[in-house]
Coordinates of C-alpha atoms in Angstrom, one line a residue:
Chain A
M3 CA 67.7 101.3 112.2
S4 CA 68.9 97.8 112.6
T5 CA 71.4 98.2 116.5
S6 CA 69.2 95.7 117.7
R7 CA 71.1 93.7 115.4
W8 CA 74.8 94.8 116.9
S9 CA 75.3 93.7 120.3
R10 CA 74.9 95.6 123.3
N11 CA 78.2 95.4 123.9
G12 CA 79.2 96.2 120.5
R13 CA 77.4 99.7 120.5
G14 CA 79.4 100.5 124.4
L15 CA 82.0 99.6 122.6
L16 CA 81.5 102.1 119.7
S17 CA 80.7 104.5 122.3
L18 CA 84.1 104.0 123.8
H19 CA 86.3 104.4 120.6
V20 CA 84.7 107.7 119.9
A21 CA 85.3 109.2 122.9
L22 CA 88.3 107.6 122.7
F23 CA 89.1 109.2 119.3
F24 CA 88.1 112.7 120.0
V25 CA 90.7 112.3 122.8
F26 CA 93.3 111.2 120.6
L27 CA 92.4 114.4 118.5
Y28 CA 92.1 117.0 121.1
L29 CA 94.4 116.2 123.8
P30 CA 97.6 117.2 122.2
I31 CA 96.1 120.5 121.8
A32 CA 94.9 120.9 125.1
M33 CA 98.2 119.7 126.5
L34 CA 99.8 122.6 124.1
V35 CA 97.8 125.4 125.7
V36 CA 97.8 123.8 129.4
Y37 CA 101.7 123.5 129.3
S38 CA 102.0 127.1 127.7
F39 CA 101.0 128.2 131.3
N40 CA 103.6 126.3 133.0
A41 CA 106.3 128.1 134.8
N42 CA 108.9 125.7 134.8
D43 CA 111.4 126.5 131.8
V44 CA 113.9 123.7 132.3
S45 CA 112.0 120.9 131.8
M46 CA 108.8 122.2 129.8
M47 CA 106.6 119.3 130.1
T48 CA 106.8 119.4 134.4
W49 CA 104.7 121.0 135.9
T50 CA 105.7 123.5 138.8
G51 CA 103.6 126.8 138.9
F52 CA 101.0 129.1 136.8
T53 CA 102.7 131.8 134.6
F54 CA 102.0 134.7 132.2
D55 CA 105.3 135.3 131.5
W56 CA 105.7 133.2 128.2
Y57 CA 103.2 135.0 127.0
A58 CA 104.7 138.3 128.7
R59 CA 107.5 137.3 126.4
V60 CA 106.2 137.2 123.0
F61 CA 104.4 139.9 123.2
E62 CA 107.3 142.0 124.3
N63 CA 109.3 140.7 121.4
L64 CA 106.3 141.4 119.0
G65 CA 107.0 145.2 120.4
L66 CA 102.6 145.4 121.8
V67 CA 103.9 145.8 125.2
S68 CA 107.8 147.1 126.5
A69 CA 110.8 145.1 128.8
D70 CA 109.6 147.2 131.7
Q71 CA 105.6 146.3 131.5
T72 CA 106.4 142.8 131.9
Q73 CA 108.8 142.9 134.9
I74 CA 111.1 139.8 133.2
A75 CA 114.6 140.3 135.2
A76 CA 116.5 142.3 132.7
G77 CA 119.1 139.5 132.3
N78 CA 116.5 137.4 131.4
A79 CA 114.9 139.4 129.0
Q80 CA 117.9 140.2 126.5
L81 CA 118.4 136.2 127.2
Y82 CA 115.0 135.7 125.4
S83 CA 114.4 138.7 123.0
D84 CA 114.5 137.5 119.6
P85 CA 114.2 140.3 116.9
N86 CA 113.2 138.1 114.2
L87 CA 109.6 137.0 115.5
A88 CA 108.0 140.4 114.9
P89 CA 108.7 140.4 110.9
A90 CA 107.8 137.1 110.4
V91 CA 104.4 137.5 111.6
I92 CA 104.4 140.9 109.3
N93 CA 105.2 138.9 106.9
S94 CA 102.8 136.7 107.2
L95 CA 100.4 138.8 108.0
I96 CA 101.0 140.6 104.4
V97 CA 101.1 137.4 102.4
G98 CA 97.9 136.1 103.9
F99 CA 96.1 139.4 103.0
A100 CA 97.2 139.4 99.8
S101 CA 96.8 136.0 98.5
A102 CA 93.3 135.5 100.7
S103 CA 92.1 138.7 98.8
I104 CA 93.0 137.6 94.8
A105 CA 92.1 133.6 95.8
T106 CA 89.0 135.3 96.7
I107 CA 88.1 137.4 93.5
V108 CA 89.7 134.9 91.4
G109 CA 88.0 131.4 93.6
T110 CA 84.6 133.2 93.1
L111 CA 84.6 134.1 89.6
T112 CA 85.9 130.5 89.0
A113 CA 83.1 128.8 91.2
I114 CA 80.5 130.9 89.0
G115 CA 81.7 130.2 86.0
L116 CA 82.1 126.3 86.5
D117 CA 78.0 126.7 87.4
R118 CA 77.3 128.4 84.4
A119 CA 79.9 127.1 81.3
V120 CA 79.3 124.6 79.4
F121 CA 82.0 122.8 77.2
P122 CA 83.5 119.7 76.9
G123 CA 86.7 119.2 79.7
K124 CA 84.4 120.8 81.9
E125 CA 85.1 117.8 84.8
V126 CA 88.4 117.4 83.3
Y127 CA 88.9 121.2 84.7
R128 CA 87.0 121.1 87.9
G129 CA 89.5 118.4 88.7
L130 CA 92.3 120.3 87.3
V131 CA 91.5 123.4 89.8
M132 CA 91.1 121.1 93.1
L133 CA 94.9 119.4 91.8
P134 CA 96.8 122.2 94.0
I135 CA 95.8 120.9 97.1
I136 CA 95.5 117.5 96.1
I137 CA 99.3 116.9 95.7
P138 CA 101.5 116.6 97.9
D139 CA 102.8 120.5 98.8
I140 CA 106.6 119.6 98.6
V141 CA 106.0 118.5 94.9
L142 CA 104.0 122.0 94.4
G143 CA 106.5 123.7 96.3
I144 CA 109.4 122.4 94.4
A145 CA 108.1 123.2 91.2
L146 CA 107.6 126.4 92.0
L147 CA 111.1 127.1 92.7
V148 CA 112.2 125.5 89.8
F149 CA 110.2 127.8 87.5
L150 CA 110.4 131.0 89.4
S151 CA 114.3 131.2 89.5
S152 CA 114.2 129.9 85.8
V153 CA 112.3 132.6 84.2
G154 CA 114.5 134.8 86.8
L155 CA 111.6 135.8 89.2
P156 CA 113.1 137.0 92.4
L157 CA 112.0 134.7 95.3
G158 CA 111.1 136.9 98.0
R159 CA 107.5 137.8 99.8
G160 CA 106.0 138.4 96.1
S161 CA 106.1 134.9 95.1
V162 CA 105.4 133.6 98.3
I163 CA 102.0 135.6 97.7
A164 CA 101.7 134.3 94.1
A165 CA 102.2 130.6 95.2
H166 CA 99.3 130.8 98.0
T167 CA 97.1 132.6 95.8
L168 CA 97.4 129.6 93.6
F169 CA 96.3 126.9 96.5
L170 CA 94.2 129.2 97.9
T171 CA 91.8 129.4 94.5
S172 CA 90.9 126.4 94.9
Y173 CA 90.2 126.5 98.2
V174 CA 87.9 129.3 98.0
T175 CA 86.1 127.9 94.3
V176 CA 85.0 124.7 96.9
V177 CA 83.8 126.7 99.2
V178 CA 81.7 129.6 96.7
G179 CA 81.1 126.3 94.8
A180 CA 79.2 124.5 97.6
R181 CA 77.1 127.4 98.0
L182 CA 76.6 127.7 94.7
A183 CA 75.5 124.1 94.2
G184 CA 73.0 124.4 96.7
M185 CA 71.4 127.5 95.9
D186 CA 68.0 127.9 94.5
R187 CA 68.1 129.2 90.7
S188 CA 64.9 130.1 90.3
L189 CA 66.1 133.4 91.9
D190 CA 68.0 133.9 88.8
E191 CA 65.8 133.1 86.7
A192 CA 62.9 134.8 88.6
S193 CA 65.0 138.6 88.2
A194 CA 65.3 137.8 84.7
D195 CA 61.3 137.6 83.8
L196 CA 60.7 140.6 86.0
G197 CA 63.6 142.7 83.3
A198 CA 66.6 142.5 85.4
T199 CA 69.7 142.6 83.2
P200 CA 72.8 139.5 83.8
S201 CA 74.6 142.5 85.4
V202 CA 71.9 143.9 88.0
T203 CA 70.9 139.9 88.7
F204 CA 74.7 139.2 89.2
R205 CA 74.9 142.3 91.5
R206 CA 71.4 141.8 93.4
V207 CA 70.7 138.4 93.5
T208 CA 73.6 136.2 92.8
L209 CA 76.5 138.6 94.9
P210 CA 74.4 139.2 98.1
L211 CA 73.6 135.0 98.3
L212 CA 77.2 134.4 97.9
A213 CA 78.5 136.8 100.0
P214 CA 78.6 135.1 103.3
S215 CA 80.5 131.7 101.7
I216 CA 82.8 134.3 100.0
A217 CA 83.6 136.0 102.8
G218 CA 84.0 132.7 104.9
G219 CA 86.4 131.7 101.9
F220 CA 88.5 134.1 102.5
L221 CA 88.8 133.8 105.7
L222 CA 89.6 130.1 105.5
S223 CA 92.4 131.0 102.7
L224 CA 93.9 133.5 105.6
V225 CA 94.5 130.3 107.5
I226 CA 95.2 128.2 105.4
S227 CA 97.7 130.5 104.2
F228 CA 98.8 131.2 107.8
D229 CA 99.2 127.3 108.1
D230 CA 101.7 127.1 105.0
L231 CA 105.0 125.9 105.6
V232 CA 106.3 124.0 102.8
I233 CA 105.4 125.9 99.8
A234 CA 106.6 129.3 101.8
F235 CA 109.8 127.3 102.6
F236 CA 110.4 126.5 99.0
T237 CA 109.2 129.8 97.2
T238 CA 110.7 132.5 100.3
G239 CA 114.1 134.2 100.0
V240 CA 116.2 136.4 101.8
G241 CA 114.1 138.4 104.3
A242 CA 110.9 137.2 103.7
T243 CA 110.6 134.4 106.4
T244 CA 107.0 133.8 107.4
L245 CA 105.6 132.9 110.4
P246 CA 105.6 129.0 110.1
I247 CA 109.2 129.5 108.5
Y248 CA 110.3 131.3 111.6
L249 CA 109.1 128.6 114.1
F250 CA 110.2 125.4 112.2
S251 CA 113.6 126.7 112.6
A252 CA 112.6 127.6 116.3
I253 CA 111.4 124.1 116.7
K254 CA 114.3 122.5 114.9
R255 CA 117.0 124.5 117.0
N256 CA 115.5 123.6 120.6
V257 CA 111.8 123.4 121.8
S258 CA 111.4 126.4 124.4
P259 CA 108.3 127.7 126.5
E260 CA 108.1 130.6 124.1
I261 CA 107.6 128.7 121.4
N262 CA 104.5 127.1 122.9
A263 CA 103.3 130.7 123.9
V264 CA 103.3 131.7 120.2
S265 CA 102.1 128.1 119.0
V266 CA 99.4 128.9 121.3
L267 CA 98.6 132.3 120.0
I268 CA 98.5 130.7 116.0
V269 CA 95.9 128.4 117.3
A270 CA 93.8 131.1 119.1
M271 CA 93.6 133.2 115.6
S272 CA 93.4 130.1 113.3
M273 CA 90.1 129.3 115.3
L274 CA 89.0 132.9 115.5
C275 CA 88.8 133.4 111.9
V276 CA 87.0 129.3 111.6
V277 CA 84.2 130.1 113.7
I278 CA 83.3 133.6 112.1
A279 CA 83.4 131.8 108.9
L280 CA 81.2 129.3 110.4
I281 CA 79.1 131.3 112.0
L282 CA 78.6 133.7 108.5
R283 CA 77.7 130.2 106.7
R284 CA 75.0 129.3 109.5
D285 CA 73.3 132.8 109.2
N286 CA 72.9 132.4 105.3
R287 CA 71.4 128.9 105.4
G288 CA 68.6 130.6 108.0
A289 CA 68.3 133.5 105.3
S290 CA 67.9 131.3 102.9
L291 CA 65.5 129.0 104.4
Chain B
M23 CA 73.5 114.1 75.5
S24 CA 72.4 113.4 71.9
A25 CA 69.2 115.7 71.2
T26 CA 70.0 118.9 73.0
P27 CA 67.0 120.8 73.6
P28 CA 67.5 124.3 72.0
I29 CA 68.7 126.9 74.7
S30 CA 67.5 130.3 74.7
R31 CA 69.8 133.6 74.2
A32 CA 70.1 134.3 77.8
E33 CA 71.2 130.8 78.3
R34 CA 73.8 131.1 75.7
R35 CA 74.8 134.2 76.9
R36 CA 74.3 132.9 80.8
R37 CA 77.1 129.9 79.1
Q38 CA 79.7 132.0 77.7
S39 CA 79.7 134.6 80.5
G40 CA 80.7 131.5 82.5
L41 CA 83.6 130.7 80.0
A42 CA 84.7 134.1 80.5
L43 CA 84.9 134.1 84.1
L44 CA 87.2 131.2 84.1
T45 CA 90.2 132.9 82.4
P46 CA 92.2 134.3 85.8
S47 CA 92.0 130.7 87.1
A48 CA 92.6 129.3 83.8
L49 CA 95.8 131.3 83.2
L50 CA 96.6 130.8 87.1
L51 CA 97.4 127.4 86.7
A52 CA 99.0 127.6 83.2
C53 CA 101.5 130.4 84.8
L54 CA 102.1 128.3 88.4
F55 CA 101.0 125.0 87.9
L56 CA 101.2 123.4 84.6
V57 CA 104.5 125.3 83.7
P58 CA 105.9 124.8 86.6
L59 CA 105.1 121.1 86.7
G60 CA 106.1 120.2 83.2
L61 CA 109.2 122.5 83.5
V62 CA 110.1 119.8 87.0
T63 CA 109.5 117.3 84.5
V64 CA 112.1 118.9 81.8
Y65 CA 114.5 119.4 84.1
S66 CA 114.5 115.8 85.3
V67 CA 116.4 114.4 82.0
M68 CA 118.4 117.1 81.9
T69 CA 122.4 117.5 83.4
R70 CA 122.9 118.8 86.3
G71 CA 124.7 122.3 86.5
T72 CA 127.3 123.2 89.0
Y73 CA 126.0 125.4 91.4
G74 CA 122.1 124.2 90.8
G75 CA 120.1 124.6 87.9
V76 CA 120.3 122.8 85.0
V77 CA 122.5 122.3 81.4
W78 CA 120.3 122.0 78.7
Q79 CA 121.7 118.6 77.8
I80 CA 119.4 115.5 77.9
D81 CA 120.4 113.1 80.2
F82 CA 118.8 110.1 81.9
D83 CA 120.9 109.4 84.5
S84 CA 118.9 111.2 87.5
Y85 CA 116.3 108.1 86.6
A86 CA 119.6 105.8 86.5
R87 CA 120.3 106.9 89.8
I88 CA 117.1 106.5 91.4
F89 CA 116.4 102.8 89.6
G90 CA 120.3 101.6 91.1
L91 CA 121.4 101.5 87.5
P92 CA 125.5 101.4 87.0
N93 CA 127.2 104.2 85.6
E94 CA 130.3 103.5 84.2
D95 CA 131.4 107.0 83.5
E96 CA 130.9 108.3 87.2
L97 CA 132.3 104.8 88.7
R98 CA 129.3 103.9 89.8
D99 CA 127.9 100.1 90.5
W100 CA 124.3 99.0 91.1
D101 CA 122.9 100.5 94.0
F102 CA 119.9 100.2 95.6
I103 CA 119.7 103.2 98.0
Y104 CA 116.8 104.8 96.5
Y105 CA 114.2 101.6 96.0
G106 CA 115.2 101.3 100.4
V107 CA 114.0 105.6 100.3
F108 CA 111.1 105.0 98.1
L109 CA 109.9 101.3 100.1
R110 CA 110.3 102.9 103.7
T111 CA 108.2 106.0 102.5
A112 CA 105.7 103.5 100.9
V113 CA 105.3 101.7 103.9
I114 CA 105.0 104.7 106.8
A115 CA 102.6 106.3 104.4
G116 CA 100.7 103.0 103.8
L117 CA 100.4 101.8 107.8
T118 CA 99.5 105.7 108.5
A119 CA 96.4 105.3 105.9
L120 CA 96.2 101.7 107.1
I121 CA 95.6 102.9 110.7
A122 CA 93.9 106.2 109.9
L123 CA 91.1 103.6 108.6
V124 CA 91.1 101.3 111.7
V125 CA 90.9 103.8 113.8
G126 CA 88.6 106.1 111.5
Y127 CA 85.6 103.9 110.5
P128 CA 84.4 103.5 113.6
A129 CA 84.2 106.8 114.4
A130 CA 82.6 107.8 110.7
W131 CA 80.2 104.8 111.7
F132 CA 78.9 106.8 115.1
I133 CA 78.8 110.1 113.2
A134 CA 76.8 108.8 110.0
R135 CA 74.4 106.8 112.6
A136 CA 74.2 109.8 115.3
P137 CA 70.5 112.0 115.3
R138 CA 70.9 114.4 112.9
R139 CA 71.3 117.7 115.4
R140 CA 74.3 115.9 116.7
R141 CA 76.1 114.4 113.6
S142 CA 76.9 118.3 112.4
A143 CA 78.3 119.2 115.9
L144 CA 80.8 116.0 115.3
L145 CA 81.5 116.4 112.5
L146 CA 82.6 120.2 113.2
L147 CA 84.5 118.7 115.7
I148 CA 86.3 116.5 113.4
T149 CA 86.8 119.2 111.0
L150 CA 88.2 122.0 113.4
P151 CA 91.7 120.5 113.9
F152 CA 92.1 120.3 110.0
F153 CA 92.8 123.9 111.0
V154 CA 95.7 124.4 113.7
N155 CA 98.4 125.0 112.3
A156 CA 100.1 121.6 111.0
L157 CA 103.8 122.4 112.2
V158 CA 101.9 123.4 115.9
R159 CA 100.4 119.7 116.0
I160 CA 103.3 118.3 114.8
Y161 CA 105.3 120.2 117.9
A162 CA 102.4 119.2 120.4
W163 CA 103.6 115.5 119.6
M164 CA 107.2 116.6 119.7
L165 CA 106.5 117.7 123.5
I166 CA 104.6 114.7 124.4
L167 CA 107.2 111.9 122.8
R168 CA 110.4 113.6 123.8
S169 CA 112.6 111.9 126.3
D170 CA 111.7 114.2 128.9
G171 CA 108.1 114.2 127.4
L172 CA 104.8 114.5 128.7
A173 CA 104.3 110.4 128.2
N174 CA 107.5 109.9 129.3
N175 CA 106.9 111.9 132.6
I176 CA 103.2 109.9 133.2
L177 CA 105.0 106.5 132.2
L178 CA 107.5 107.0 134.6
W179 CA 105.6 108.5 137.5
L180 CA 103.5 105.5 137.7
G181 CA 105.7 103.5 137.9
L182 CA 105.9 101.5 134.9
I183 CA 109.3 102.1 133.6
K184 CA 112.6 103.0 135.2
E185 CA 114.3 104.7 132.2
P186 CA 112.6 107.2 129.6
L187 CA 111.6 105.7 126.7
T188 CA 113.1 106.4 123.3
L189 CA 109.9 107.3 121.5
I190 CA 110.8 110.0 119.5
Y191 CA 113.0 109.5 116.5
T192 CA 111.5 106.4 115.5
P193 CA 109.1 105.6 112.8
G194 CA 106.2 104.8 114.9
A195 CA 106.6 107.9 115.9
I196 CA 106.1 109.5 112.4
I197 CA 103.2 107.1 112.2
L198 CA 101.2 108.5 114.5
S199 CA 101.7 112.6 114.2
M200 CA 101.0 111.6 110.2
V201 CA 98.1 109.2 111.5
Y202 CA 96.4 112.4 114.1
Q203 CA 97.4 114.8 111.1
Y204 CA 95.3 113.4 108.2
L205 CA 92.1 111.4 110.3
P206 CA 90.2 114.1 109.4
F207 CA 90.4 113.5 105.4
M208 CA 90.0 109.8 106.1
V209 CA 86.4 110.3 108.3
L210 CA 85.4 112.9 106.4
P211 CA 84.9 110.4 102.8
L212 CA 83.9 107.5 104.9
Y213 CA 81.1 109.3 106.8
A214 CA 80.0 110.6 103.1
S215 CA 79.6 106.6 101.7
I216 CA 78.4 105.6 105.4
E217 CA 75.6 108.4 105.6
K218 CA 74.6 106.6 102.0
L219 CA 74.4 103.3 102.9
D220 CA 70.8 102.4 103.4
P221 CA 70.4 100.5 106.4
R222 CA 67.9 98.2 105.0
L223 CA 70.4 96.2 103.4
V224 CA 72.1 95.7 106.5
E225 CA 69.1 94.5 107.9
A226 CA 68.2 91.7 105.1
S227 CA 71.5 90.1 104.8
F228 CA 71.1 89.5 108.7
D229 CA 67.6 88.3 107.4
L230 CA 68.9 85.8 105.3
G231 CA 71.1 84.5 108.0
A232 CA 74.4 86.4 107.6
A233 CA 77.1 86.7 110.5
R234 CA 78.1 89.7 111.8
L235 CA 81.5 89.8 109.8
T236 CA 80.0 88.4 106.5
T237 CA 78.0 91.5 106.7
F238 CA 80.2 93.8 107.2
R239 CA 82.7 91.7 104.5
R240 CA 79.8 91.3 101.9
V241 CA 77.3 94.3 102.7
I242 CA 79.3 97.0 104.3
V243 CA 82.3 97.4 102.7
P244 CA 81.1 96.9 98.9
L245 CA 79.0 99.6 99.5
T246 CA 80.8 102.4 101.5
W247 CA 84.3 101.4 98.9
P248 CA 84.3 104.7 97.5
G249 CA 84.6 106.2 101.1
I250 CA 87.3 103.3 101.6
A251 CA 89.4 104.0 98.6
A252 CA 88.5 108.1 98.8
G253 CA 89.8 108.5 102.4
L254 CA 93.0 105.5 102.2
V255 CA 94.0 107.7 99.0
L256 CA 93.7 111.4 100.9
T257 CA 95.9 110.2 103.7
F258 CA 98.0 108.2 101.8
V259 CA 99.4 111.0 99.2
P260 CA 100.0 113.6 101.8
A261 CA 102.2 111.2 104.1
F262 CA 103.9 109.7 100.8
G263 CA 105.1 113.5 100.1
N264 CA 105.8 114.4 103.8
F265 CA 108.0 116.6 104.7
I266 CA 108.1 118.0 108.1
A267 CA 107.5 115.0 110.3
P268 CA 110.2 113.2 109.0
T269 CA 112.3 115.9 109.8
L270 CA 111.1 117.0 113.2
I271 CA 110.3 113.8 114.3
G272 CA 112.1 111.4 112.2
G273 CA 115.4 112.4 113.2
S274 CA 117.9 112.9 109.9
K275 CA 119.4 109.7 109.4
Q276 CA 116.5 107.7 108.0
L277 CA 116.0 109.3 104.7
Q278 CA 112.0 109.7 103.2
V279 CA 110.8 111.1 99.9
G280 CA 110.0 114.5 100.9
T281 CA 113.5 114.8 103.2
L282 CA 115.2 113.6 100.0
L283 CA 113.8 115.8 97.8
A284 CA 114.3 119.2 100.3
Q285 CA 118.2 117.6 100.2
A286 CA 118.8 117.8 96.6
F287 CA 117.1 120.9 95.9
L288 CA 118.2 123.0 99.2
S289 CA 121.7 121.1 99.9
A290 CA 122.9 118.8 97.2
R291 CA 121.8 121.3 94.5
D292 CA 121.4 118.4 92.3
W293 CA 118.5 119.4 90.3
P294 CA 117.8 117.0 87.6
F295 CA 117.8 114.3 90.2
G296 CA 115.3 116.2 92.8
A297 CA 113.0 116.7 89.5
A298 CA 113.5 113.1 88.9
V299 CA 112.4 112.3 92.4
S300 CA 109.6 114.6 92.1
T301 CA 108.3 113.5 88.8
I302 CA 108.5 109.7 90.2
L303 CA 106.6 111.0 93.2
G304 CA 103.7 113.0 91.2
V305 CA 103.0 109.5 88.8
I306 CA 102.4 108.2 92.1
V307 CA 100.1 110.9 93.1
L308 CA 98.4 110.7 89.7
V309 CA 98.3 106.7 90.1
A310 CA 96.8 106.9 93.5
L311 CA 94.0 109.7 92.5
I312 CA 93.2 107.6 89.1
F313 CA 92.5 104.4 91.4
M314 CA 90.0 106.6 93.4
V315 CA 88.0 107.9 90.9
R316 CA 87.5 104.4 89.3
S317 CA 86.4 103.1 92.6
D318 CA 83.9 106.1 93.3
R319 CA 82.8 105.4 89.7
G320 CA 82.4 101.7 89.2
A321 CA 80.6 102.0 92.9
A322 CA 78.1 104.1 91.5
G323 CA 78.3 102.0 88.5
K324 CA 77.2 98.9 90.8
G325 CA 74.3 100.9 92.5
A326 CA 73.0 101.9 89.2
R327 CA 72.8 97.7 88.4
S328 CA 71.4 96.7 91.7

């Protein structure tokens, strides 16, 4: 490599830039986590001491612990009790699992289909599959709102699931498609040569090799469904508020220590799913070598 | 393409099964993507219904309003307010993309030239924030930029300022939060391009006596152009349609295309107008994507010639 031609100063500056770059990328999230334990409820960003209170209140609002267990003064508990949080979490879980499940099936079929089929306009179709995740989410959200209400379908949990299924399918197609592209076709051929029927080959060879990426695609879909505010915002109806919509309206009203705690819990859950997805992918790579 | 070798029966069956496997996604895309987008385009040339929805009568007035044309029936004079909205949005999204490029290019370069083992760890560090809830990431910036936020607290504590600065609810705050949000979309395509760049070409340029800046301008930029173009488009497009950042960090005074759209459908209930804005936004996105695909093809062509 020709780094000798770049001056020593230049390389030092580059390392500094990259260090600052990663600080920039992670500092806001780290700050959010740290200050979610700040005891100061008047001025949230002035550190006064460590507390678990905000998490206790969130768990209490979720109905996971009862008020007397959290030892928060009765007056305060009244003030902070929020009946909307638990239904929002439940809605998000239902929407996430339903849409991620359907999208995982449809996306996997699409990836395999694109791998096998030969037809004019295949590249156009590949591009079309990607389009729902490339266009701004507000365009998609509004198009679905217009369509659903014109057809007369009720807006609610079902319409959010349909909307999420659409763009999650694109993500699963990408994830599974990437695995298929790196897969050794000779295994399929060997199976066929040894007399296996196409369906047996698919069940016994292709599917097991794809399984980790399918599971990974499912988990990432779950995270992305949990992440979506805009499309759910436009396609939801009364009584089907998802967690991001709840958070959005709470933030618009005011920032609060409880929101910090909820945010950190969301981040923790997403990271858990992503890490599992990555471990699955790595194991698979090891096995195929 | 011309002389296709004869294909076996097994291969033909494989291809046919492939087509069959594409049916579910074709149905999904048709019903929930193409038809809804088509409907929006149709609605954009219809007459406004009183309580939302449309009256099925062709009327180009929504476009006339966006383009500022006068309308005597509605006592409307020339009015360029919506040009302003599109222009402001374009400037904010454009600056977001450019700043992300300037910040992201050196980082992508560093990662692409790092030892192979460290490379995947660094790439993971770039991708991970993408999976942190977008709303949470904007919320974190609100906590930093508020008048009693972290940035002001630190500046006050350091004695650099006496009064808290107005950081939030400014265009700068929107740009900052969007650069933060879309950096992975910039770095990943840049990385892919820089990784393909043959270091010997840079070496050759130096050997032939080119200065560092000349080498960068004449060798490195053209060869990594597909990554630059893809990064610019992939940050510009979502920034242009962003609705959360202007709502939470931009305040409600200055409209952007995203907030204008939301307003048209949710509060003004003027569907044809919203549909027209959405259609124009869609066309802008399409043009950006065509630019991206063509830059990629152009580079591939150049590579083949050399």
